[in-house]
PDB file of C-alpha atoms and ligand atoms in Angstrom:
ATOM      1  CA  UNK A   1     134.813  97.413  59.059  1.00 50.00           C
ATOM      2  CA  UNK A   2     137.437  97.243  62.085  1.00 55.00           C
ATOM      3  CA  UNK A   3     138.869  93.977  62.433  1.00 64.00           C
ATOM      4  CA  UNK A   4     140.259  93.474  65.612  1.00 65.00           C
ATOM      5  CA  UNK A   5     141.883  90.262  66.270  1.00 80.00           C
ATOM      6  CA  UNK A   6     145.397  88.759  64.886  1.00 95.00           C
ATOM      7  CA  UNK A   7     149.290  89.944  64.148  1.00 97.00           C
ATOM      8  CA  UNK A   8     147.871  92.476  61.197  1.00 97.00           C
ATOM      9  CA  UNK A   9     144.621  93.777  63.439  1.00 95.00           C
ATOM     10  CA  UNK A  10     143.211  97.294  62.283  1.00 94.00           C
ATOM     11  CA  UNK A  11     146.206  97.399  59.392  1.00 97.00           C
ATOM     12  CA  UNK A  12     145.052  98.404  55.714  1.00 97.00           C
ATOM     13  CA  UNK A  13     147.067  96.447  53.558  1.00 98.00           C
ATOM     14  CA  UNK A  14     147.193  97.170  49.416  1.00 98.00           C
ATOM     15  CA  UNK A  15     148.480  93.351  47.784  1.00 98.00           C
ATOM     16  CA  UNK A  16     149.439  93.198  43.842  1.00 98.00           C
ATOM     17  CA  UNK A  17     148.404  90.812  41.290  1.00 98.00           C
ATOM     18  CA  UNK A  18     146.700  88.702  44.176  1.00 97.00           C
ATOM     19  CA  UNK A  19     144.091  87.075  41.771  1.00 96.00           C
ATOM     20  CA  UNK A  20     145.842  83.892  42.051  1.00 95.00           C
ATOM     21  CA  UNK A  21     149.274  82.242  42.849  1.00 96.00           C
ATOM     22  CA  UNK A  22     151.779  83.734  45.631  1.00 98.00           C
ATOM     23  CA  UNK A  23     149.639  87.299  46.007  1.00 98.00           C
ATOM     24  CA  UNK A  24     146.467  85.460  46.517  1.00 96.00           C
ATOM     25  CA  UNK A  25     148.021  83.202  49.180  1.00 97.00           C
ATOM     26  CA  UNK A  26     149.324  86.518  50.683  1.00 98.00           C
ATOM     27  CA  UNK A  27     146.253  88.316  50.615  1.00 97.00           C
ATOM     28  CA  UNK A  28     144.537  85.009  52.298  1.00 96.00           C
ATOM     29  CA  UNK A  29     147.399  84.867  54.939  1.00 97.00           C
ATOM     30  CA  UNK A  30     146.990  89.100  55.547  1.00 97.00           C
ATOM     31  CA  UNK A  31     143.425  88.495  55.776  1.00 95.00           C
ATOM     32  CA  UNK A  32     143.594  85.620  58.461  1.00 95.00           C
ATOM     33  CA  UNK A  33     145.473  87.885  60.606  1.00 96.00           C
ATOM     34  CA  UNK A  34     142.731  90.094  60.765  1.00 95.00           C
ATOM     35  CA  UNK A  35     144.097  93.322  57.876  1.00 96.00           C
ATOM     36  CA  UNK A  36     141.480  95.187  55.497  1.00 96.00           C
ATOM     37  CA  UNK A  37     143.156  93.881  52.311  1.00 97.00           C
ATOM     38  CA  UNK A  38     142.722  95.927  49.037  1.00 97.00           C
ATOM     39  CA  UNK A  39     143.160  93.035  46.439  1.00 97.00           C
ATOM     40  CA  UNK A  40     144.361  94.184  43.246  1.00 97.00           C
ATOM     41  CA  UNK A  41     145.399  92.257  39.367  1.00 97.00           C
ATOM     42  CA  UNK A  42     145.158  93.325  35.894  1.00 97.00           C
ATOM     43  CA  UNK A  43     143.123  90.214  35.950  1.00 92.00           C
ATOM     44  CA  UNK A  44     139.430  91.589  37.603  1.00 87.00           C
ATOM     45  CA  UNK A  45     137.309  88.951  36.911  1.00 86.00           C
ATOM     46  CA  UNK A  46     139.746  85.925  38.795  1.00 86.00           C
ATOM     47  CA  UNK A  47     140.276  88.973  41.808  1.00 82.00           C
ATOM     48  CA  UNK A  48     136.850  89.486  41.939  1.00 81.00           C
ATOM     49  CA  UNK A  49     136.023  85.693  42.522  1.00 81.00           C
ATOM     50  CA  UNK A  50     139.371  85.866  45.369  1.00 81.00           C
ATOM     51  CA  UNK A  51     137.817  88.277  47.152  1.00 82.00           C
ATOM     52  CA  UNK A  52     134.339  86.736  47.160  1.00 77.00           C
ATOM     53  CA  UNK A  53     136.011  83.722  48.758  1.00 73.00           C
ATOM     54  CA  UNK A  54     137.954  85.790  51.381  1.00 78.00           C
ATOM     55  CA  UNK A  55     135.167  87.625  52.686  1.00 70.00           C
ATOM     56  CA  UNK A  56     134.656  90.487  55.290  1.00 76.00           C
ATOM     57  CA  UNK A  57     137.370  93.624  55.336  1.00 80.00           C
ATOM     58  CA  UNK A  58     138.563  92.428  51.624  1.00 91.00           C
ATOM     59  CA  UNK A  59     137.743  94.503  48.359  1.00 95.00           C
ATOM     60  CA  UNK A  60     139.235  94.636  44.958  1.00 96.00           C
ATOM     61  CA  UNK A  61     140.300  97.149  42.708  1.00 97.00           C
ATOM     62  CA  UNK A  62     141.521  96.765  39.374  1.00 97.00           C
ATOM     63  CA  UNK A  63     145.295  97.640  38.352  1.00 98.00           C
ATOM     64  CA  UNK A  64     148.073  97.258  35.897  1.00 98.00           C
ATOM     65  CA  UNK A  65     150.963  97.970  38.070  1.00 98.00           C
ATOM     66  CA  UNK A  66     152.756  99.447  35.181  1.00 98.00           C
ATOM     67  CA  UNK A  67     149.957 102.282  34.987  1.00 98.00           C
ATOM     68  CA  UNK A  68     151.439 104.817  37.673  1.00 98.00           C
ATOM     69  CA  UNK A  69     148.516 107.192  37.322  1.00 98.00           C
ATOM     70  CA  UNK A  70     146.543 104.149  38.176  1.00 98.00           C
ATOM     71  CA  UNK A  71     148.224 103.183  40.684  1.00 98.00           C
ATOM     72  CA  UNK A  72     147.953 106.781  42.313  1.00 98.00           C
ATOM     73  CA  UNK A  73     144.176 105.677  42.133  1.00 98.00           C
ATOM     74  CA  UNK A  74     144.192 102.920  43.547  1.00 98.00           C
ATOM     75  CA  UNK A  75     146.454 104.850  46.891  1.00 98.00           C
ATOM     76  CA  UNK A  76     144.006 107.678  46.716  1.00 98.00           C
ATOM     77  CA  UNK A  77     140.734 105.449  46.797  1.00 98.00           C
ATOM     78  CA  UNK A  78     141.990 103.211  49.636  1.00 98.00           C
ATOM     79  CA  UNK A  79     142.419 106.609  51.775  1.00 98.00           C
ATOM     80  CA  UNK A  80     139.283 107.609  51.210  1.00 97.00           C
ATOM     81  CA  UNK A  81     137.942 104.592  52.058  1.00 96.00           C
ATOM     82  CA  UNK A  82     139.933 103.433  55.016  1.00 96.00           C
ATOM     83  CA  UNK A  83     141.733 106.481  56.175  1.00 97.00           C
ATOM     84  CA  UNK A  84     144.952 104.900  55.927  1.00 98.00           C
ATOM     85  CA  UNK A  85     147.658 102.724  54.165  1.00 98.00           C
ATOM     86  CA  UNK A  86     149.640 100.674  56.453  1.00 98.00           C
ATOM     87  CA  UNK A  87     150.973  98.402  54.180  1.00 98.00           C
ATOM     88  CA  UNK A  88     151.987  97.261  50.436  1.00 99.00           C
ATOM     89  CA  UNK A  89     152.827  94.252  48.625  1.00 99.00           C
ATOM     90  CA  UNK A  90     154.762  94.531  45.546  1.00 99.00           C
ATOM     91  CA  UNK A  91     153.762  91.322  44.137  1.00 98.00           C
ATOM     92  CA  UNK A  92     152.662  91.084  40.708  1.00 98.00           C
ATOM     93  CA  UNK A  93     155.824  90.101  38.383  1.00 98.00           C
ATOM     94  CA  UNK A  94     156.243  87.854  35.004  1.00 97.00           C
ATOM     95  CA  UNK A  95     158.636  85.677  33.425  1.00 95.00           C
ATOM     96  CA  UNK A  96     160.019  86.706  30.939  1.00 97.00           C
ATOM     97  CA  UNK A  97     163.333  84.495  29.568  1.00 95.00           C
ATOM     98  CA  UNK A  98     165.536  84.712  26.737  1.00 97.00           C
ATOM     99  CA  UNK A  99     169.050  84.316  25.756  1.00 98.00           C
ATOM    100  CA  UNK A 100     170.366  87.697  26.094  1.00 98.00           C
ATOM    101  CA  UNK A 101     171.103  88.549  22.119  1.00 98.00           C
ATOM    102  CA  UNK A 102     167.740  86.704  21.397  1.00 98.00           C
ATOM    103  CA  UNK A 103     165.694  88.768  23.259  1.00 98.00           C
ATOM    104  CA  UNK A 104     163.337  91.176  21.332  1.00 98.00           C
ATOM    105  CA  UNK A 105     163.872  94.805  22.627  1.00 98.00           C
ATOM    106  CA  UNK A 106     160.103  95.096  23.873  1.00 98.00           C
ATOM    107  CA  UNK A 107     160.523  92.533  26.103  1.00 98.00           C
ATOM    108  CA  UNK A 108     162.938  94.063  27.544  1.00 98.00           C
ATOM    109  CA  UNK A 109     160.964  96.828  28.596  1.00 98.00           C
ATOM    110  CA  UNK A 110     157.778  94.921  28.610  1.00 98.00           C
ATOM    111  CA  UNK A 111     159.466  92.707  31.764  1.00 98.00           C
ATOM    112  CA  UNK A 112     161.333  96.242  33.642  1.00 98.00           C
ATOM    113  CA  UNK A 113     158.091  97.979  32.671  1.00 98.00           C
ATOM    114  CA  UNK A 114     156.552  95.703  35.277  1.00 98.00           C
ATOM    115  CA  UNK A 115     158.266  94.110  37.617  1.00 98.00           C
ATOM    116  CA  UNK A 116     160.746  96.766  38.442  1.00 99.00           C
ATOM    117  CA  UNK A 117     158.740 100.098  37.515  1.00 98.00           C
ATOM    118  CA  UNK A 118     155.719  98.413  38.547  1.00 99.00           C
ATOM    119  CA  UNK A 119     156.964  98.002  42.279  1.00 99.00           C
ATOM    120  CA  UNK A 120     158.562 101.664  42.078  1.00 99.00           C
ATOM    121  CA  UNK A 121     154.931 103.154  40.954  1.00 99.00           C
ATOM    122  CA  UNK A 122     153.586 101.451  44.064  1.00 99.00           C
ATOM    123  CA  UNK A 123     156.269 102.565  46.596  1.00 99.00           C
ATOM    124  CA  UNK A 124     155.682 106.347  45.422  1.00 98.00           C
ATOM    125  CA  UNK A 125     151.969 105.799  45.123  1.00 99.00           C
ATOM    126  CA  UNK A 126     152.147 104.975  48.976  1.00 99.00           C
ATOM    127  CA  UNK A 127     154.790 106.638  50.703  1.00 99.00           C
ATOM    128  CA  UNK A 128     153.170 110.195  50.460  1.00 98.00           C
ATOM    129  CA  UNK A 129     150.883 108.771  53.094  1.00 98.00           C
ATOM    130  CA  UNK A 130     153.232 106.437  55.000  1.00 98.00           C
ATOM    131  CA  UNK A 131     155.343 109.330  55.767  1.00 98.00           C
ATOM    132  CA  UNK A 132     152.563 111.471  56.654  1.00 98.00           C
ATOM    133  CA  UNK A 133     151.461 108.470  59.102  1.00 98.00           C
ATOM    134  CA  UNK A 134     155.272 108.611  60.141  1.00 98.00           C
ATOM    135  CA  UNK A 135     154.256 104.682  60.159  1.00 98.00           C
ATOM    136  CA  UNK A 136     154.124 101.642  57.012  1.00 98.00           C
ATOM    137  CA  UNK A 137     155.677  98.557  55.622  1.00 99.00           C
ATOM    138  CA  UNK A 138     156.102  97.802  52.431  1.00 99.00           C
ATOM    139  CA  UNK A 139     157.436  94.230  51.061  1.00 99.00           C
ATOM    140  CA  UNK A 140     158.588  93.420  47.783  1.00 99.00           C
ATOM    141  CA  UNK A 141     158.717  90.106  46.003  1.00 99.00           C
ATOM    142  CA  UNK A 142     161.764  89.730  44.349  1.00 98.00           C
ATOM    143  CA  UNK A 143     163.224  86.074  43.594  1.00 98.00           C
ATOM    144  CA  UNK A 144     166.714  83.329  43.476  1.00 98.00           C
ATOM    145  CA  UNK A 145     166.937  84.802  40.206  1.00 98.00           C
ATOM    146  CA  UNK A 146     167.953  88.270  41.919  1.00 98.00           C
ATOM    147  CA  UNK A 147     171.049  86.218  43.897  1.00 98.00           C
ATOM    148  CA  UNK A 148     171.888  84.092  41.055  1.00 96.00           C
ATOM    149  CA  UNK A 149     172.117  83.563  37.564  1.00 96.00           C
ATOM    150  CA  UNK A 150     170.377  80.959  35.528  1.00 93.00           C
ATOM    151  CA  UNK A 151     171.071  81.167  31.852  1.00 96.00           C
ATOM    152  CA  UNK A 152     168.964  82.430  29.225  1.00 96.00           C
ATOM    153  CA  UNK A 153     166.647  83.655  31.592  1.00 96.00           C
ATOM    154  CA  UNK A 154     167.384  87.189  30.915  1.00 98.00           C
ATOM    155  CA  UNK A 155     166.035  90.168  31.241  1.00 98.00           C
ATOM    156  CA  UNK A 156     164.375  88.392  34.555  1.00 98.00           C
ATOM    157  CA  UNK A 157     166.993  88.289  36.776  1.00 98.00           C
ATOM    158  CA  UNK A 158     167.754  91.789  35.972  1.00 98.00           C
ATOM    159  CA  UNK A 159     164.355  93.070  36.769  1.00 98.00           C
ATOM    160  CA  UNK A 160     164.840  91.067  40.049  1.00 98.00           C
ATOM    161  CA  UNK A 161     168.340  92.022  41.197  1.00 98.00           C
ATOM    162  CA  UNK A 162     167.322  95.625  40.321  1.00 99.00           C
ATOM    163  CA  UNK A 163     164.325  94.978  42.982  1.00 99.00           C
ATOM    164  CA  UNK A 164     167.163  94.426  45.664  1.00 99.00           C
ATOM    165  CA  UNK A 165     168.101  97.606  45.180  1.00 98.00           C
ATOM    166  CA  UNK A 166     165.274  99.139  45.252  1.00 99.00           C
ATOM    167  CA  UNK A 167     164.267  97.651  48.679  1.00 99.00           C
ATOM    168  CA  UNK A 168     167.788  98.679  50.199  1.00 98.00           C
ATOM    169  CA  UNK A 169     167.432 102.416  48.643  1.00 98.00           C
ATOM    170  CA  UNK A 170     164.075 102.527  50.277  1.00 99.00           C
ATOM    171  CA  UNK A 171     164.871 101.035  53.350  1.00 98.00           C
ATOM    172  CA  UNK A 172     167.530 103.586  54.051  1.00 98.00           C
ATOM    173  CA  UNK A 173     165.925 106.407  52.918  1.00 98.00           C
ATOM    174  CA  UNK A 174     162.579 105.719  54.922  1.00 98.00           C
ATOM    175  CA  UNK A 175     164.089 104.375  57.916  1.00 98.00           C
ATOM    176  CA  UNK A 176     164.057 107.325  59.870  1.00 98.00           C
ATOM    177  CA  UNK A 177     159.812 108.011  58.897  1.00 98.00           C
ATOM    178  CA  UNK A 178     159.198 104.903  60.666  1.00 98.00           C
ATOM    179  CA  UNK A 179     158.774 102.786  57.472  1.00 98.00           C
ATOM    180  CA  UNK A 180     160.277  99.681  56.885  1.00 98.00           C
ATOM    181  CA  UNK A 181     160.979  98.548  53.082  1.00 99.00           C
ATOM    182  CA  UNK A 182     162.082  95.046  52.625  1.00 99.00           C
ATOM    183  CA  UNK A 183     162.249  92.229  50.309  1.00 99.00           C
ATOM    184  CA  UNK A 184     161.489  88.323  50.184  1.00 99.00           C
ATOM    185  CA  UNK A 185     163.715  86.234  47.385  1.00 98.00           C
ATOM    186  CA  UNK A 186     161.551  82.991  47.278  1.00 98.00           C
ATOM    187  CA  UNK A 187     163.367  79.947  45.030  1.00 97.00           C
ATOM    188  CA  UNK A 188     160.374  77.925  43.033  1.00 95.00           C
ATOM    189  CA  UNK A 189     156.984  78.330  44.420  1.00 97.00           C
ATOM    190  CA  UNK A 190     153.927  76.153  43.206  1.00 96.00           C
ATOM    191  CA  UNK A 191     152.044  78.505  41.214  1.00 95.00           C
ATOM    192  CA  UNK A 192     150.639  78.944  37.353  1.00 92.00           C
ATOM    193  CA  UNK A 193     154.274  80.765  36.800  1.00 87.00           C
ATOM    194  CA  UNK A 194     156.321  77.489  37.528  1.00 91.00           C
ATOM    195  CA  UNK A 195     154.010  75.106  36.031  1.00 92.00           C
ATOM    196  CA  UNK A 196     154.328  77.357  32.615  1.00 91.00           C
ATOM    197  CA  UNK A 197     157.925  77.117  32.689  1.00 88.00           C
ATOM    198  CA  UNK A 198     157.815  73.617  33.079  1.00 92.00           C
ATOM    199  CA  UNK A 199     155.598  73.018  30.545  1.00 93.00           C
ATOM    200  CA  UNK A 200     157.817  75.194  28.314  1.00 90.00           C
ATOM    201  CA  UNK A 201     160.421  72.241  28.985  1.00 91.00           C
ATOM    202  CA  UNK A 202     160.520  69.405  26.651  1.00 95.00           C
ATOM    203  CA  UNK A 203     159.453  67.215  29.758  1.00 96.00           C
ATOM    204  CA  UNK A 204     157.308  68.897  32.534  1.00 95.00           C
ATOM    205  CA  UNK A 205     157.673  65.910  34.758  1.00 95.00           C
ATOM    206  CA  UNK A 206     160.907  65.032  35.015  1.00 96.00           C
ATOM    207  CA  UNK A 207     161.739  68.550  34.793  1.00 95.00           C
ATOM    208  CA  UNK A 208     159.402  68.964  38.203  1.00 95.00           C
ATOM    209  CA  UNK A 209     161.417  65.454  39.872  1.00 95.00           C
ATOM    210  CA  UNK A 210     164.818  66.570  39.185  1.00 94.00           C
ATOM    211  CA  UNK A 211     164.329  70.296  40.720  1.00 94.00           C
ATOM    212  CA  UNK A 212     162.783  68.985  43.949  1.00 96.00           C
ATOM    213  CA  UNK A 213     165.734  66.840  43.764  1.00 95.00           C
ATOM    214  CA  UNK A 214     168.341  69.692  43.612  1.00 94.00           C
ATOM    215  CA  UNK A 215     166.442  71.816  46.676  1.00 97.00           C
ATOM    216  CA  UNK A 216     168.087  70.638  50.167  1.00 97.00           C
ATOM    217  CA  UNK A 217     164.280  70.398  51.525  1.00 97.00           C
ATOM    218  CA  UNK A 218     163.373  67.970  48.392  1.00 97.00           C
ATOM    219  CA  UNK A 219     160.264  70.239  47.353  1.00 97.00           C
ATOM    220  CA  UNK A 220     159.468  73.285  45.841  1.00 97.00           C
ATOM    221  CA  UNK A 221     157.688  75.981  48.369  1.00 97.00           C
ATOM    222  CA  UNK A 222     154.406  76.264  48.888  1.00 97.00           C
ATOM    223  CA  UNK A 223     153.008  79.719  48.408  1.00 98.00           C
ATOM    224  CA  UNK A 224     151.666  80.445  51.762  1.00 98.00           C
ATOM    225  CA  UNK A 225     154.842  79.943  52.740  1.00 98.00           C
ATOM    226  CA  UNK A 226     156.066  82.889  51.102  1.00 98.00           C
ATOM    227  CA  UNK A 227     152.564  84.171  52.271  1.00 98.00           C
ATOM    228  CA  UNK A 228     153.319  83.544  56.373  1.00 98.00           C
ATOM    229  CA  UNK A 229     156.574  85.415  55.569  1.00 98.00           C
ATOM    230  CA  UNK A 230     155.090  88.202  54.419  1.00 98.00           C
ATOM    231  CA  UNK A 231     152.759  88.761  57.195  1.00 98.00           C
ATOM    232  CA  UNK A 232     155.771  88.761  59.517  1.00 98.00           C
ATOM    233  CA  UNK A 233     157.469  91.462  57.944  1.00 98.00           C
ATOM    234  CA  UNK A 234     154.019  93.771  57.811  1.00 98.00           C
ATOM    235  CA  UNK A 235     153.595  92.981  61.291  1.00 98.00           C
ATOM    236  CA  UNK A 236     154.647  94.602  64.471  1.00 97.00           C
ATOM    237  CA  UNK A 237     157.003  91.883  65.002  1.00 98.00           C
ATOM    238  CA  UNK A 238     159.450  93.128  62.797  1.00 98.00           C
ATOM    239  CA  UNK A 239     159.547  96.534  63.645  1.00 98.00           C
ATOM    240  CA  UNK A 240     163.857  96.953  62.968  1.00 98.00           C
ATOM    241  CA  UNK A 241     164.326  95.118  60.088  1.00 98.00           C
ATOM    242  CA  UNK A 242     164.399  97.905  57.263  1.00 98.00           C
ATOM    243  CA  UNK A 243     166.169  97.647  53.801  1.00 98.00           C
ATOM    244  CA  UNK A 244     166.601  93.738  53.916  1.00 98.00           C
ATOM    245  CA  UNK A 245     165.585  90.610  52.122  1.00 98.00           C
ATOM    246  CA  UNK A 246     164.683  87.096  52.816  1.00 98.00           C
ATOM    247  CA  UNK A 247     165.152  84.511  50.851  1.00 98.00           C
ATOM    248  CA  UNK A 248     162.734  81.450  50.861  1.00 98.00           C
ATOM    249  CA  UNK A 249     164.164  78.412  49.041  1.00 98.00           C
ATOM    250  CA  UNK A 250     164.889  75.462  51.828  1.00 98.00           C
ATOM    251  CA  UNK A 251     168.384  75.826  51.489  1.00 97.00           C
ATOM    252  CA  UNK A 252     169.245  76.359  47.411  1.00 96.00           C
ATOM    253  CA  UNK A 253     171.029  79.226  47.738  1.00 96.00           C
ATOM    254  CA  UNK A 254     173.174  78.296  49.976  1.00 96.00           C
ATOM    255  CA  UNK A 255     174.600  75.334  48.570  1.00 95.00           C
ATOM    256  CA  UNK A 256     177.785  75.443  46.993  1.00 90.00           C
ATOM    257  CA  UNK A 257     176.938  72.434  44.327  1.00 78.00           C
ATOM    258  CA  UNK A 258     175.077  69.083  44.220  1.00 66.00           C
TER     259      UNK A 258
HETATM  260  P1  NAD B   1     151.338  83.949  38.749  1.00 68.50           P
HETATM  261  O1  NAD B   1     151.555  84.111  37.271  1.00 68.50           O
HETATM  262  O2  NAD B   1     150.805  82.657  39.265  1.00 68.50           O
HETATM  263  O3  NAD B   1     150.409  85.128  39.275  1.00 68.50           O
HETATM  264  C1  NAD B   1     150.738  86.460  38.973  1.00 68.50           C
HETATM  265  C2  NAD B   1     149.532  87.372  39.193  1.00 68.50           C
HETATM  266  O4  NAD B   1     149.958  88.697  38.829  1.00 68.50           O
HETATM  267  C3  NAD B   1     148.341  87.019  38.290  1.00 68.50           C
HETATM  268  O5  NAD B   1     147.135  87.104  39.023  1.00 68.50           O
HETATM  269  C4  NAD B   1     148.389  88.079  37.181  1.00 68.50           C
HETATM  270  O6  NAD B   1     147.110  88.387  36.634  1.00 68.50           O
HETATM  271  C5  NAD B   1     149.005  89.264  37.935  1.00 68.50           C
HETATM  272  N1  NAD B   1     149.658  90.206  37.042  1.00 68.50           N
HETATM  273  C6  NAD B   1     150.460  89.944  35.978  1.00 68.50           C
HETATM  274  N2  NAD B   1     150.834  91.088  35.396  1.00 68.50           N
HETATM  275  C7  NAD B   1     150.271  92.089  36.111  1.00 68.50           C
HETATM  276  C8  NAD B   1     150.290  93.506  36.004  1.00 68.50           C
HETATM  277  N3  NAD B   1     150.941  94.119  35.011  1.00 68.50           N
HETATM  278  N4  NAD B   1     149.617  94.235  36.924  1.00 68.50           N
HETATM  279  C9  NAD B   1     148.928  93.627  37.909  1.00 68.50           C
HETATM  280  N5  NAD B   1     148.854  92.293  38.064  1.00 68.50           N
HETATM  281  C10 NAD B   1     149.522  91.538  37.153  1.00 68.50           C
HETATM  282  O7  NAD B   1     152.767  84.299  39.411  1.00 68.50           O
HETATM  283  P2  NAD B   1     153.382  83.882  40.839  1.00 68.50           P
HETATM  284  O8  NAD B   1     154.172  82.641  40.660  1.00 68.50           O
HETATM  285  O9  NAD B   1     152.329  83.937  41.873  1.00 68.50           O
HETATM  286  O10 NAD B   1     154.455  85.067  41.035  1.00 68.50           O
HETATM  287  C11 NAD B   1     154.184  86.203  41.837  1.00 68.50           C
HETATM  288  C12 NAD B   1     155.485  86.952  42.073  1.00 68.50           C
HETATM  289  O11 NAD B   1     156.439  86.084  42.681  1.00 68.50           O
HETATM  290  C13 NAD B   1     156.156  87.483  40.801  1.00 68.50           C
HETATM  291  O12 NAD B   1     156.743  88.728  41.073  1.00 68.50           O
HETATM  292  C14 NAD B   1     157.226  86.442  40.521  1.00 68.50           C
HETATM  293  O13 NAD B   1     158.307  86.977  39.784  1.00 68.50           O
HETATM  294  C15 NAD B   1     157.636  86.093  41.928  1.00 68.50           C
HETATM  295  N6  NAD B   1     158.299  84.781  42.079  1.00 68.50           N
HETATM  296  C16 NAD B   1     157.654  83.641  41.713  1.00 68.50           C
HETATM  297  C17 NAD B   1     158.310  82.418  41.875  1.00 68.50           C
HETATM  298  C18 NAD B   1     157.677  81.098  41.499  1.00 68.50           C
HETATM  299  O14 NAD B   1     158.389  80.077  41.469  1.00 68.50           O
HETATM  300  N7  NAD B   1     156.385  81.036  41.234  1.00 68.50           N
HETATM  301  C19 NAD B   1     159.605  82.391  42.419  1.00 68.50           C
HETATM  302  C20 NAD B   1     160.218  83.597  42.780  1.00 68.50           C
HETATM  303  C21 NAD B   1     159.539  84.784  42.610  1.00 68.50           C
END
């Protein structure tokens, strides 16, 4: 169904693991502005439940962003259905955090496996059709960890830096087809992911008090925030900003030291 009011009016918009945490607060935000949003997660029964509760113009489609093939589906079926693909949202990433010499060699490729060649199998799933369309944004969610190194976190950052990359080698190279690759960087966010790691601390709460204390805004973000951010960069009001990244983390990353 056409929806025809809001920033993201008429746009079909394909979100990653969006069954709960940051990609479900985008896919709520995309929705609000009026997109058809194709909801995807490895996780179908939690998606389907999302997209019960965000109604009209939203379906789901199940997806392990690490399956390319699937992922070619999942582009394919949302052309046949909608007759275009305006937008993507790389979203679905883990954690995965060792000391570097600690860290068993699978996880190594489980964590690149997914949150780098994950986002790559969705950019090439789409941009057959985006340059076609000679029109599409595509946003991917990197992280701090891309800018900056905590230790024995690895192979994360990696996987995260290497998303930077990605964006800017996309960006340039799509620039002139009218589609516009960029990438948001957001510090901690309140989601299932940060409460984890916290709770792999030996104490959660204090842990949680003394990182709102080292953030300049004295919290940790709020996914819609990163959610509000994203539907700027899909929109038409962003329409020369190609190859870049934006981080969200009330000021971290730019202090020198507390
Ligand atoms: P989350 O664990 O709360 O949710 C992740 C979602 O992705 C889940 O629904 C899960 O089922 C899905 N998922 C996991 N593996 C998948 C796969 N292989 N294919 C498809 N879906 C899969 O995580 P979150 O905190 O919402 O993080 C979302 C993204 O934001 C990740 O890329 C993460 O690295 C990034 N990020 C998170 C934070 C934070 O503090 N939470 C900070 C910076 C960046």
């Amino acid at each position: 169904m056409a929806r025809t009011a809001g920033r993201l009016a008429n746009k079909v918009i394909i979100v990653t693991g969006a069954a709960k945490g940051i990609g479900n607060a985008i896919a709520r935000c995309v929705s609000r502005e009026g997109a058809t949003v194709v909801l995807t997660d490895i996780d179908g029964e939690r998606a389907r439940d999302a997209v019960v509760l965000l109604g009209d113009g939203c379906i789901f489609m199940e997806l392990d962003v690490a399956d390319q093939g699937r992922f070619d589906s999942v582009a394919a079926e949302t052309l046949t259905r909608f007759g275009r693909i305006d937008g993507l949202v790389n979203n679905a990433g883990i954690n995965v955090k060792y000391e570097p010499l600690a860290m068993p060699d699978a996880e190594w490729h489980r964590c690149l496996n997914i949150n780098l060649k994950g986002q790559w199998n969705g950019c090439r799933a789409v941009l057959p059709t985006m340059v076609r369309q000679q029109a599409g944004a595509i946003v991917n969610i990197s992280s701090v960890h891309g800018h900056q190194i905590v230790p024995a976190s690895f192979p994360y950052p990696v996987s995260k830096s290497a998303i930077l990359g990605l964006t800017r080698a996309l960006g340039v190279e799509y620039a002139p087809n009218n589609i516009r690759v960029n990438s948001i960087s957001p510090g901690y966010v309140d989601t299932d992911l940060l409460q984890d790691y916290f709770n792999s601390l030996p104490d959660p709460d204090s842990a949680r008090r003394s990182t709102d204390e080292l953030i300049p805004a004295r919290r940790v973000c709020r996914p819609d925030e990163v959610g509000m951010t994203t539907v700027f960069l899909l929109s038409d009001e962003a329409p020369y900003i190609a190859g870049s990244d934006i981080v969200i983390d009330g000021g971290r990353l730019a202090m020198y030291h507390n």
